[in-house]
Amino acid sequence: MGRRLTDNLNSRYIEAANRLKPSEAKKRVVAYVESYDDVFFWRSVLDELETDKVRFEVMLPSRTNLGKGKKTVLTNELGPRLGECMIACVDADYDWLMQGRGPVSDAVVNNPYVFHTYVYAIENYQCYAPGLHNACVMATLNDREVMNLTAFMEEYSRIVWPLFVWSVWMYREERYKEFSLLDFCGIVTFHDISPYHPERALEWMRSQVNRKMAALQKRYPQAKTTYPQLRDELLALGLTPETTYLYIQGHSVFEGVTLPLLTPICKLLRKERESEINQLACHQLQKQNELSCYQHSQSPIDLMLRKSTSYHLSAPFRRLQADLREFVDKL
């Protein structure tokens, strides 16, 4: 079966097509993303960078099959076709932290036409700590602050930071089968968190991390020198112990940290609002109407997290914007 013409598109082809358009027409730049779930995020990022001279078109790497993922975006004959009219937009995952070790990491770090999130994945941005309270407000229409969510996420991050460095060390040393990402995420996630006693969850996490740290230190004494070096390198890249949650696998943070933290809080806030309506209603009909209206106005907390844009204020997101702005300025 012959290949379609669109399968052979490259940056030079699009650039030539741009030249055939009137001089006042906007320059078209194709931005390839990893999956359908990424289209809206990257569309919103690139929207702010479009000018009267440049427009972006967000696409999946293949229109002939459902192949997805970073390898499909950066390899599969796409990598060599990138250029100023064709870019790739991907999650950083651990590839950025690997700093060029391996072909995919090399493309993420060194290819000027590959742009990445600087956090593990888009889901990490959705869990941006300073935006969690607003997500709860959107979900429950109750603005009471049950607990300091930012402080919780920062303390959680400080607790898991040393083990996170171990996780990256394992991948750097190609020993990830001995302590995989799945193993790591199984340790640093929660089943439930009480909004009344969140400190208990943190203490439990501290004991989990310390136990695994002791086992790793005993098993890999050679890391005594290389571990501190890696830790310092990660800090130099801009990671901080207080924001470790941004660099852990996004799905695990979303499902295993943020939702166990926010779900009981939202349940509590909804009960408070419903109790308030019960107390203030003048008669039964008014109470039923107000309760019905409130219940229809509520939203699932996971949906509100995905709609949040508070991460626009985060340092990694501003860094991503700066990279793209520099790229656009050179067009």
PDB file of N, CA and C in Angstrom, residues 9-16 18 81-86:
ATOM      1  N   LEU A   9       5.567  14.709   4.909  1.00  0.00           N
ATOM      2  CA  LEU A   9       5.718  16.125   5.228  1.00  0.00           C
ATOM      3  C   LEU A   9       6.938  16.348   6.106  1.00  0.00           C
ATOM      4  N   ASN A  10       7.649  17.413   5.835  1.00  0.00           N
ATOM      5  CA  ASN A  10       8.727  17.819   6.724  1.00  0.00           C
ATOM      6  C   ASN A  10       8.720  19.336   6.818  1.00  0.00           C
ATOM      7  N   SER A  11       9.604  19.861   7.638  1.00  0.00           N
ATOM      8  CA  SER A  11       9.631  21.294   7.877  1.00  0.00           C
ATOM      9  C   SER A  11       9.875  22.077   6.593  1.00  0.00           C
ATOM     10  N   ARG A  12      10.760  21.574   5.738  1.00  0.00           N
ATOM     11  CA  ARG A  12      11.084  22.295   4.497  1.00  0.00           C
ATOM     12  C   ARG A  12       9.892  22.333   3.544  1.00  0.00           C
ATOM     13  N   TYR A  13       9.102  21.245   3.525  1.00  0.00           N
ATOM     14  CA  TYR A  13       7.921  21.206   2.675  1.00  0.00           C
ATOM     15  C   TYR A  13       6.926  22.278   3.116  1.00  0.00           C
ATOM     16  N   ILE A  14       6.681  22.352   4.444  1.00  0.00           N
ATOM     17  CA  ILE A  14       5.736  23.340   4.966  1.00  0.00           C
ATOM     18  C   ILE A  14       6.261  24.757   4.722  1.00  0.00           C
ATOM     19  N   GLU A  15       7.568  24.929   4.882  1.00  0.00           N
ATOM     20  CA  GLU A  15       8.167  26.237   4.642  1.00  0.00           C
ATOM     21  C   GLU A  15       7.977  26.654   3.182  1.00  0.00           C
ATOM     22  N   ALA A  16       8.149  25.702   2.248  1.00  0.00           N
ATOM     23  CA  ALA A  16       7.943  25.999   0.831  1.00  0.00           C
ATOM     24  C   ALA A  16       6.483  26.359   0.567  1.00  0.00           C
ATOM     25  N   ASN A  18       4.475  27.713   2.703  1.00  0.00           N
ATOM     26  CA  ASN A  18       4.261  29.047   3.261  1.00  0.00           C
ATOM     27  C   ASN A  18       4.666  30.130   2.269  1.00  0.00           C
ATOM     28  N   ARG A  81      12.626  15.133  10.432  1.00  0.00           N
ATOM     29  CA  ARG A  81      11.821  16.056   9.631  1.00  0.00           C
ATOM     30  C   ARG A  81      11.482  17.341  10.370  1.00  0.00           C
ATOM     31  N   LEU A  82      11.870  17.424  11.626  1.00  0.00           N
ATOM     32  CA  LEU A  82      11.568  18.626  12.397  1.00  0.00           C
ATOM     33  C   LEU A  82      12.400  19.810  11.921  1.00  0.00           C
ATOM     34  N   GLY A  83      11.876  20.993  12.128  1.00  0.00           N
ATOM     35  CA  GLY A  83      12.567  22.212  11.726  1.00  0.00           C
ATOM     36  C   GLY A  83      11.756  23.414  12.168  1.00  0.00           C
ATOM     37  N   GLU A  84      12.038  24.579  11.627  1.00  0.00           N
ATOM     38  CA  GLU A  84      11.369  25.783  12.114  1.00  0.00           C
ATOM     39  C   GLU A  84       9.887  25.829  11.739  1.00  0.00           C
ATOM     40  N   CYS A  85       9.435  24.967  10.815  1.00  0.00           N
ATOM     41  CA  CYS A  85       8.018  24.903  10.463  1.00  0.00           C
ATOM     42  C   CYS A  85       7.356  23.623  10.959  1.00  0.00           C
ATOM     43  N   MET A  86       8.098  22.804  11.689  1.00  0.00           N
ATOM     44  CA  MET A  86       7.552  21.563  12.235  1.00  0.00           C
ATOM     45  C   MET A  86       8.264  21.265  13.547  1.00  0.00           C
TER      46      MET A  86
END
